C-alpha positions as YAML, in Angstrom:
chain: A
units: angstrom
residues:
- id: 1
  name: UNK
  ca: [9.52, 4.67, -9.13]
- id: 2
  name: UNK
  ca: [12.69, 2.66, -7.88]
- id: 3
  name: UNK
  ca: [15.45, 0.83, -9.31]
- id: 4
  name: UNK
  ca: [15.54, -2.82, -7.94]
- id: 5
  name: UNK
  ca: [18.00, -5.59, -8.65]
- id: 6
  name: UNK
  ca: [16.88, -9.14, -8.95]
- id: 7
  name: UNK
  ca: [19.00, -12.19, -9.12]
- id: 8
  name: UNK
  ca: [17.62, -15.43, -10.27]
- id: 9
  name: UNK
  ca: [15.47, -13.10, -12.81]
- id: 10
  name: UNK
  ca: [15.25, -15.54, -15.73]
- id: 11
  name: UNK
  ca: [12.98, -18.10, -14.17]
- id: 12
  name: UNK
  ca: [10.77, -19.27, -11.27]
- id: 13
  name: UNK
  ca: [10.28, -16.92, -8.38]
- id: 14
  name: UNK
  ca: [12.66, -14.65, -9.48]
- id: 15
  name: UNK
  ca: [11.18, -13.99, -12.74]
- id: 16
  name: UNK
  ca: [7.82, -13.47, -11.42]
- id: 17
  name: UNK
  ca: [9.14, -10.84, -9.00]
- id: 18
  name: UNK
  ca: [11.09, -9.08, -11.74]
- id: 19
  name: UNK
  ca: [7.74, -8.92, -13.66]
- id: 20
  name: UNK
  ca: [5.63, -7.63, -10.76]
- id: 21
  name: UNK
  ca: [8.03, -5.05, -10.32]
- id: 22
  name: UNK
  ca: [8.40, -3.98, -13.80]
- id: 23
  name: UNK
  ca: [4.49, -3.99, -14.33]
- id: 24
  name: UNK
  ca: [4.37, -1.49, -11.15]
- id: 25
  name: UNK
  ca: [6.71, 0.85, -13.16]
- id: 26
  name: UNK
  ca: [10.06, 0.11, -11.45]
- id: 27
  name: UNK
  ca: [13.30, -0.41, -13.25]
- id: 28
  name: UNK
  ca: [14.69, -3.79, -12.62]
- id: 29
  name: UNK
  ca: [18.22, -4.90, -13.28]
- id: 30
  name: UNK
  ca: [17.98, -8.83, -13.76]
- id: 31
  name: UNK
  ca: [20.86, -11.11, -12.98]
- id: 32
  name: UNK
  ca: [20.91, -14.74, -14.08]
- id: 33
  name: UNK
  ca: [23.13, -17.29, -15.66]
- id: 34
  name: UNK
  ca: [20.71, -17.53, -18.41]
- id: 35
  name: UNK
  ca: [19.97, -14.31, -20.53]
- id: 36
  name: UNK
  ca: [19.36, -11.22, -18.40]
- id: 37
  name: UNK
  ca: [20.31, -7.63, -18.19]
- id: 38
  name: UNK
  ca: [23.49, -9.04, -16.43]
- id: 39
  name: UNK
  ca: [24.66, -12.21, -17.22]
- id: 40
  name: UNK
  ca: [26.79, -14.00, -14.59]
- id: 41
  name: UNK
  ca: [27.63, -17.27, -13.04]
- id: 42
  name: UNK
  ca: [27.18, -16.69, -9.10]
- id: 43
  name: UNK
  ca: [28.97, -20.19, -8.22]
- id: 44
  name: UNK
  ca: [32.19, -18.67, -8.86]
- id: 45
  name: UNK
  ca: [33.90, -15.64, -7.20]
- id: 46
  name: UNK
  ca: [34.67, -14.27, -10.53]
- id: 47
  name: UNK
  ca: [31.28, -14.41, -11.61]
- id: 48
  name: UNK
  ca: [29.92, -12.76, -8.47]
- id: 49
  name: UNK
  ca: [32.51, -10.08, -8.63]
- id: 50
  name: UNK
  ca: [31.12, -9.35, -12.17]
- id: 51
  name: UNK
  ca: [27.64, -9.17, -11.27]
- id: 52
  name: UNK
  ca: [28.44, -6.90, -8.43]
- id: 53
  name: UNK
  ca: [30.34, -4.56, -10.64]
- id: 54
  name: UNK
  ca: [27.78, -4.79, -13.49]
- id: 55
  name: UNK
  ca: [24.90, -3.74, -11.33]
- id: 56
  name: UNK
  ca: [26.65, -0.90, -9.25]
- id: 57
  name: UNK
  ca: [27.40, 0.48, -12.96]
- id: 58
  name: UNK
  ca: [23.82, 0.02, -14.21]
- id: 59
  name: UNK
  ca: [22.33, 1.53, -10.93]
- id: 60
  name: UNK
  ca: [24.37, 4.58, -11.04]
- id: 61
  name: UNK
  ca: [25.39, 4.03, -7.36]
- id: 62
  name: UNK
  ca: [21.83, 3.96, -6.09]
- id: 63
  name: UNK
  ca: [19.31, 1.08, -5.30]
- id: 64
  name: UNK
  ca: [16.03, 1.37, -3.85]
- id: 65
  name: UNK
  ca: [15.98, -2.65, -3.09]
- id: 66
  name: UNK
  ca: [17.34, -5.73, -3.81]
- id: 67
  name: UNK
  ca: [16.02, -9.46, -4.26]
- id: 68
  name: UNK
  ca: [18.29, -12.49, -3.86]
- id: 69
  name: UNK
  ca: [16.30, -14.98, -5.59]
- id: 70
  name: UNK
  ca: [18.97, -17.01, -7.46]
- id: 71
  name: UNK
  ca: [19.47, -20.38, -5.98]
- id: 72
  name: UNK
  ca: [20.27, -24.09, -6.74]
- id: 73
  name: UNK
  ca: [18.36, -27.08, -5.17]
- id: 74
  name: UNK
  ca: [19.35, -30.91, -4.97]
- id: 75
  name: UNK
  ca: [19.09, -32.39, -8.51]
- id: 76
  name: UNK
  ca: [18.13, -35.81, -8.69]
- id: 77
  name: UNK
  ca: [21.08, -38.18, -9.54]
- id: 78
  name: UNK
  ca: [23.66, -35.54, -9.00]
- id: 79
  name: UNK
  ca: [25.89, -34.63, -6.00]
- id: 80
  name: UNK
  ca: [26.65, -30.89, -6.30]
- id: 81
  name: UNK
  ca: [27.12, -29.65, -2.61]
- id: 82
  name: UNK
  ca: [29.79, -27.15, -3.68]
- id: 83
  name: UNK
  ca: [27.57, -25.53, -6.36]
- id: 84
  name: UNK
  ca: [24.73, -25.12, -4.03]
- id: 85
  name: UNK
  ca: [26.76, -23.60, -1.15]
- id: 86
  name: UNK
  ca: [28.37, -21.11, -3.55]
- id: 87
  name: UNK
  ca: [25.38, -19.93, -5.13]
- id: 88
  name: UNK
  ca: [22.81, -20.13, -2.17]
- id: 89
  name: UNK
  ca: [25.19, -18.62, 0.45]
- id: 90
  name: UNK
  ca: [28.08, -16.80, -1.28]
- id: 91
  name: UNK
  ca: [25.90, -15.69, -4.09]
- id: 92
  name: UNK
  ca: [23.78, -13.63, -1.59]
- id: 93
  name: UNK
  ca: [26.10, -12.57, 1.13]
- id: 94
  name: UNK
  ca: [28.84, -11.35, -1.34]
- id: 95
  name: UNK
  ca: [26.56, -9.35, -3.57]
- id: 96
  name: UNK
  ca: [24.95, -8.03, -0.75]
- id: 97
  name: UNK
  ca: [28.29, -6.57, 0.70]
- id: 98
  name: UNK
  ca: [29.05, -5.12, -2.54]
- id: 99
  name: UNK
  ca: [25.73, -3.41, -3.31]
- id: 100
  name: UNK
  ca: [25.42, -2.11, 0.52]
- id: 101
  name: UNK
  ca: [26.60, 1.35, -0.42]
- id: 102
  name: UNK
  ca: [24.09, 1.61, -3.12]
- id: 103
  name: UNK
  ca: [21.23, 0.53, -1.00]
- id: 104
  name: UNK
  ca: [22.34, 2.86, 1.70]
- id: 105
  name: UNK
  ca: [21.92, 5.78, -0.79]
- id: 106
  name: UNK
  ca: [18.48, 4.75, -1.50]
- id: 107
  name: UNK
  ca: [15.31, 5.96, 0.30]
- id: 108
  name: UNK
  ca: [14.51, 3.37, 2.94]
- id: 109
  name: UNK
  ca: [16.00, 0.45, 0.83]
- id: 110
  name: UNK
  ca: [14.51, -2.89, 1.15]
- id: 111
  name: UNK
  ca: [16.30, -6.37, 0.77]
- id: 112
  name: UNK
  ca: [14.40, -9.67, 0.18]
- id: 113
  name: UNK
  ca: [16.64, -13.03, 0.47]
- id: 114
  name: UNK
  ca: [15.30, -16.07, -0.45]
- id: 115
  name: UNK
  ca: [15.40, -18.58, 2.09]
- id: 116
  name: UNK
  ca: [13.23, -21.81, 2.50]
- id: 117
  name: UNK
  ca: [11.15, -23.78, 4.60]
- id: 118
  name: UNK
  ca: [13.72, -26.44, 4.38]
- id: 119
  name: UNK
  ca: [15.55, -24.84, 7.26]
- id: 120
  name: UNK
  ca: [13.15, -26.22, 9.47]
- id: 121
  name: UNK
  ca: [11.96, -29.36, 7.85]
- id: 122
  name: UNK
  ca: [14.88, -31.13, 6.70]
- id: 123
  name: UNK
  ca: [16.21, -33.10, 9.84]
- id: 124
  name: UNK
  ca: [19.79, -33.22, 10.83]
- id: 125
  name: UNK
  ca: [21.18, -30.55, 8.95]
- id: 126
  name: UNK
  ca: [25.05, -30.53, 9.93]
- id: 127
  name: UNK
  ca: [25.78, -27.45, 12.11]
- id: 128
  name: UNK
  ca: [29.39, -27.72, 11.31]
- id: 129
  name: UNK
  ca: [28.59, -26.92, 7.69]
- id: 130
  name: UNK
  ca: [26.29, -23.96, 8.62]
- id: 131
  name: UNK
  ca: [29.09, -22.53, 10.93]
- id: 132
  name: UNK
  ca: [31.65, -23.06, 8.21]
- id: 133
  name: UNK
  ca: [29.56, -20.98, 5.84]
- id: 134
  name: UNK
  ca: [28.90, -18.34, 8.26]
- id: 135
  name: UNK
  ca: [32.79, -18.06, 8.72]
- id: 136
  name: UNK
  ca: [33.19, -17.77, 5.13]
- id: 137
  name: UNK
  ca: [34.85, -21.26, 4.58]
- id: 138
  name: UNK
  ca: [33.06, -22.82, 1.88]
- id: 139
  name: UNK
  ca: [35.68, -25.66, 1.50]
- id: 140
  name: UNK
  ca: [35.43, -26.73, 5.19]
- id: 141
  name: UNK
  ca: [31.31, -26.80, 4.75]
- id: 142
  name: UNK
  ca: [31.49, -29.06, 1.74]
- id: 143
  name: UNK
  ca: [34.05, -31.47, 3.64]
- id: 144
  name: UNK
  ca: [31.25, -31.71, 6.38]
- id: 145
  name: UNK
  ca: [28.52, -32.21, 3.79]
- id: 146
  name: UNK
  ca: [30.20, -35.07, 1.87]
- id: 147
  name: UNK
  ca: [30.06, -37.33, 4.90]
- id: 148
  name: UNK
  ca: [26.35, -37.56, 4.03]
- id: 149
  name: UNK
  ca: [26.81, -39.47, 0.96]
- id: 150
  name: UNK
  ca: [23.97, -39.37, -1.53]
- id: 151
  name: UNK
  ca: [22.14, -36.99, 0.90]
- id: 152
  name: UNK
  ca: [24.87, -34.53, 0.42]
- id: 153
  name: UNK
  ca: [23.05, -32.01, -1.78]
- id: 154
  name: UNK
  ca: [20.06, -32.11, 0.09]
- id: 155
  name: UNK
  ca: [22.13, -31.27, 3.34]
- id: 156
  name: UNK
  ca: [23.85, -28.70, 1.38]
- id: 157
  name: UNK
  ca: [20.51, -27.05, 0.29]
- id: 158
  name: UNK
  ca: [19.40, -27.14, 3.82]
- id: 159
  name: UNK
  ca: [22.50, -25.96, 5.24]
- id: 160
  name: UNK
  ca: [22.92, -23.11, 2.62]
- id: 161
  name: UNK
  ca: [19.46, -21.75, 3.62]
- id: 162
  name: UNK
  ca: [19.87, -22.07, 7.30]
- id: 163
  name: UNK
  ca: [23.27, -20.13, 6.99]
- id: 164
  name: UNK
  ca: [22.13, -17.40, 4.70]
- id: 165
  name: UNK
  ca: [18.66, -16.84, 7.02]
- id: 166
  name: UNK
  ca: [20.96, -16.52, 10.10]
- id: 167
  name: UNK
  ca: [23.37, -13.99, 8.29]
- id: 168
  name: UNK
  ca: [20.28, -11.88, 7.49]
- id: 169
  name: UNK
  ca: [18.97, -12.13, 10.99]
- id: 170
  name: UNK
  ca: [22.47, -11.21, 12.37]
- id: 171
  name: UNK
  ca: [23.12, -8.49, 9.97]
- id: 172
  name: UNK
  ca: [19.50, -6.81, 9.66]
- id: 173
  name: UNK
  ca: [19.98, -5.12, 13.09]
- id: 174
  name: UNK
  ca: [23.48, -3.65, 12.83]
- id: 175
  name: UNK
  ca: [24.29, -0.21, 12.21]
- id: 176
  name: UNK
  ca: [25.44, -0.88, 8.39]
- id: 177
  name: UNK
  ca: [22.02, -2.28, 7.67]
- id: 178
  name: UNK
  ca: [19.41, -1.00, 9.92]
- id: 179
  name: UNK
  ca: [21.14, 2.01, 11.03]
- id: 180
  name: UNK
  ca: [21.72, 2.87, 7.35]
- id: 181
  name: UNK
  ca: [18.14, 2.71, 6.72]
- id: 182
  name: UNK
  ca: [18.23, -0.61, 5.05]
- id: 183
  name: UNK
  ca: [15.54, -3.22, 5.73]
- id: 184
  name: UNK
  ca: [16.98, -6.60, 5.38]
- id: 185
  name: UNK
  ca: [14.67, -9.53, 5.65]
- id: 186
  name: UNK
  ca: [14.31, -13.32, 4.18]
- id: 187
  name: UNK
  ca: [11.14, -15.09, 2.81]
- id: 188
  name: UNK
  ca: [11.04, -18.79, 3.23]
- id: 189
  name: UNK
  ca: [8.76, -20.58, 0.50]
- id: 190
  name: UNK
  ca: [7.63, -23.96, 0.60]
- id: 191
  name: UNK
  ca: [6.78, -26.09, -2.28]
- id: 192
  name: UNK
  ca: [6.29, -23.34, -5.06]
- id: 193
  name: UNK
  ca: [5.74, -24.83, -8.79]
- id: 194
  name: UNK
  ca: [8.84, -23.72, -10.25]
- id: 195
  name: UNK
  ca: [10.85, -25.26, -13.05]
- id: 196
  name: UNK
  ca: [13.14, -26.60, -10.30]
- id: 197
  name: UNK
  ca: [10.09, -28.46, -8.59]
- id: 198
  name: UNK
  ca: [8.74, -29.53, -12.00]
- id: 199
  name: UNK
  ca: [12.18, -31.15, -12.79]
- id: 200
  name: UNK
  ca: [12.05, -32.93, -9.32]
- id: 201
  name: UNK
  ca: [8.36, -34.02, -10.06]
- id: 202
  name: UNK
  ca: [9.67, -35.51, -13.32]
- id: 203
  name: UNK
  ca: [11.55, -38.37, -11.43]
- id: 204
  name: UNK
  ca: [9.17, -40.92, -9.84]
- id: 205
  name: UNK
  ca: [11.06, -41.26, -6.52]
- id: 206
  name: UNK
  ca: [11.42, -37.45, -6.02]
- id: 207
  name: UNK
  ca: [7.73, -37.02, -7.02]
- id: 208
  name: UNK
  ca: [6.60, -39.56, -4.32]
- id: 209
  name: UNK
  ca: [8.45, -37.96, -1.63]
- id: 210
  name: UNK
  ca: [7.28, -34.57, -2.58]
- id: 211
  name: UNK
  ca: [3.71, -35.47, -2.71]
- id: 212
  name: UNK
  ca: [4.09, -37.19, 0.82]
- id: 213
  name: UNK
  ca: [5.51, -34.30, 2.49]
- id: 214
  name: UNK
  ca: [2.78, -32.65, 4.89]
- id: 215
  name: UNK
  ca: [1.42, -29.08, 3.34]
- id: 216
  name: UNK
  ca: [-1.45, -28.63, 5.47]
- id: 217
  name: UNK
  ca: [-3.36, -26.75, 2.80]
- id: 218
  name: UNK
  ca: [-2.50, -29.12, -0.08]
- id: 219
  name: UNK
  ca: [-1.15, -28.59, -3.42]
- id: 220
  name: UNK
  ca: [1.83, -26.20, -4.47]
- id: 221
  name: UNK
  ca: [2.38, -22.52, -4.28]
- id: 222
  name: UNK
  ca: [1.97, -20.11, -7.22]
- id: 223
  name: UNK
  ca: [5.27, -18.28, -8.14]
- id: 224
  name: UNK
  ca: [3.13, -15.15, -9.10]
- id: 225
  name: UNK
  ca: [1.50, -15.13, -5.63]
- id: 226
  name: UNK
  ca: [4.79, -15.66, -4.00]
- id: 227
  name: UNK
  ca: [6.10, -12.76, -5.80]
- id: 228
  name: UNK
  ca: [3.36, -10.46, -4.51]
- id: 229
  name: UNK
  ca: [4.76, -11.25, -1.14]
- id: 230
  name: UNK
  ca: [7.99, -10.11, -2.03]
- id: 231
  name: UNK
  ca: [6.73, -6.79, -3.64]
- id: 232
  name: UNK
  ca: [5.01, -6.24, -0.41]
- id: 233
  name: UNK
  ca: [8.20, -6.71, 1.58]
- id: 234
  name: UNK
  ca: [9.96, -4.08, -0.95]
- id: 235
  name: UNK
  ca: [7.03, -1.71, -0.29]
- id: 236
  name: UNK
  ca: [6.60, 1.17, 2.34]
- id: 237
  name: UNK
  ca: [4.47, -0.99, 4.29]
- id: 238
  name: UNK
  ca: [7.52, -3.00, 5.30]
- id: 239
  name: UNK
  ca: [9.24, -0.17, 6.86]
- id: 240
  name: UNK
  ca: [9.13, -1.66, 10.30]
- id: 241
  name: UNK
  ca: [10.07, -5.38, 8.95]
- id: 242
  name: UNK
  ca: [13.56, -6.03, 9.90]
- id: 243
  name: UNK
  ca: [15.24, -9.28, 10.41]
- id: 244
  name: UNK
  ca: [12.32, -11.42, 9.88]
- id: 245
  name: UNK
  ca: [12.19, -14.83, 8.17]
- id: 246
  name: UNK
  ca: [8.56, -14.93, 6.66]
- id: 247
  name: UNK
  ca: [7.35, -18.53, 5.78]
- id: 248
  name: UNK
  ca: [5.02, -18.76, 2.88]
- id: 249
  name: UNK
  ca: [4.61, -22.68, 2.78]
- id: 250
  name: UNK
  ca: [0.97, -23.82, 3.08]
- id: 251
  name: UNK
  ca: [1.69, -24.43, 6.66]
- id: 252
  name: UNK
  ca: [4.34, -27.10, 6.64]
- id: 253
  name: UNK
  ca: [6.59, -25.05, 9.16]
- id: 254
  name: UNK
  ca: [3.82, -24.92, 11.59]
- id: 255
  name: UNK
  ca: [2.98, -28.58, 11.08]
- id: 256
  name: UNK
  ca: [6.47, -29.58, 12.17]
- id: 257
  name: UNK
  ca: [7.02, -26.64, 14.81]
- id: 258
  name: UNK
  ca: [3.68, -25.68, 16.20]
- id: 259
  name: UNK
  ca: [4.99, -25.66, 19.92]
- id: 260
  name: UNK
  ca: [8.69, -24.63, 18.98]
- id: 261
  name: UNK
  ca: [8.01, -20.94, 18.05]
- id: 262
  name: UNK
  ca: [7.94, -18.25, 19.62]
- id: 263
  name: UNK
  ca: [10.16, -19.07, 22.46]
- id: 264
  name: UNK
  ca: [11.51, -16.66, 25.04]
- id: 265
  name: UNK
  ca: [15.10, -15.59, 25.03]
- id: 266
  name: UNK
  ca: [17.22, -17.32, 27.55]
- id: 267
  name: UNK
  ca: [18.52, -14.64, 30.06]
- id: 268
  name: UNK
  ca: [22.28, -15.23, 29.40]
- id: 269
  name: UNK
  ca: [21.84, -14.47, 25.67]
- id: 270
  name: UNK
  ca: [20.69, -11.05, 26.47]
- id: 271
  name: UNK
  ca: [24.27, -9.95, 28.03]
- id: 272
  name: UNK
  ca: [26.19, -9.64, 24.71]
- id: 273
  name: UNK
  ca: [23.15, -7.91, 23.16]
- id: 274
  name: UNK
  ca: [22.97, -5.36, 26.04]
- id: 275
  name: UNK
  ca: [26.44, -4.56, 25.78]
- id: 276
  name: UNK
  ca: [26.42, -4.02, 22.11]
- id: 277
  name: UNK
  ca: [23.50, -1.71, 22.58]
- id: 278
  name: UNK
  ca: [25.40, 0.36, 25.15]
- id: 279
  name: UNK
  ca: [28.07, 0.71, 22.37]
- id: 280
  name: UNK
  ca: [25.35, 1.41, 19.64]
- id: 281
  name: UNK
  ca: [26.57, -1.43, 17.38]
- id: 282
  name: UNK
  ca: [23.21, -3.12, 16.83]
- id: 283
  name: UNK
  ca: [20.46, -0.57, 16.71]
- id: 284
  name: UNK
  ca: [19.92, 2.49, 14.66]
- id: 285
  name: UNK
  ca: [19.78, 5.87, 16.33]
...
């Protein structure tokens, strides 16, 4: 049995995942702003440092896996792009950087980061905000997002999820992650019936928009079944899964992007990766 850390463990998909892992006999260190094994506010640098330190102490320097499920969505009537980007992006990448040595000490450790199908279904997500997040500049990202007025929070959500997905893809194949035996992947849920979605459905205007959004199979996803996917991505069956973003969204991504993916790699993009390969920077031995 292994030791896993799950952020956002007090509700929604994080809670369902923690419950699945515990039911399978694993030790779970839950992190949440609500009552959990580690109570921390991931929207602040101090809260993230406290969470990182507490988990490292609790796990004894070894983790078999991590699930980064903590996140904020756009709340009706509130503009909170700064909070969303701090939790959804920095609350993932800073914790994973801190926990990487413990994951490397594990045996074929697996990491699952929660992305979203909003990465491909929200139009006009500002590239400046995404690039600023990837550069570690949260303030610059928020300035770019505020130009969208009432839509700033929705854009912040989309930008944070695109940025964290790209971070996963970029880092998953490096010596520090793949080369250290750690499998780093993301899951991109669609409309899952969590407390966040229930809150959005309680507002008539939000509910109308949600119900009109294309979900080819219809209805909403179940948090428990989504957790089953996460547990699979943490299992030995996922040893060959690296740098993937797995969409579990009832077909919405395929509805909008049926002919966009897969796409061949432009030849010019291969040049820097071939150079990195020769220096052995991107791939494990």
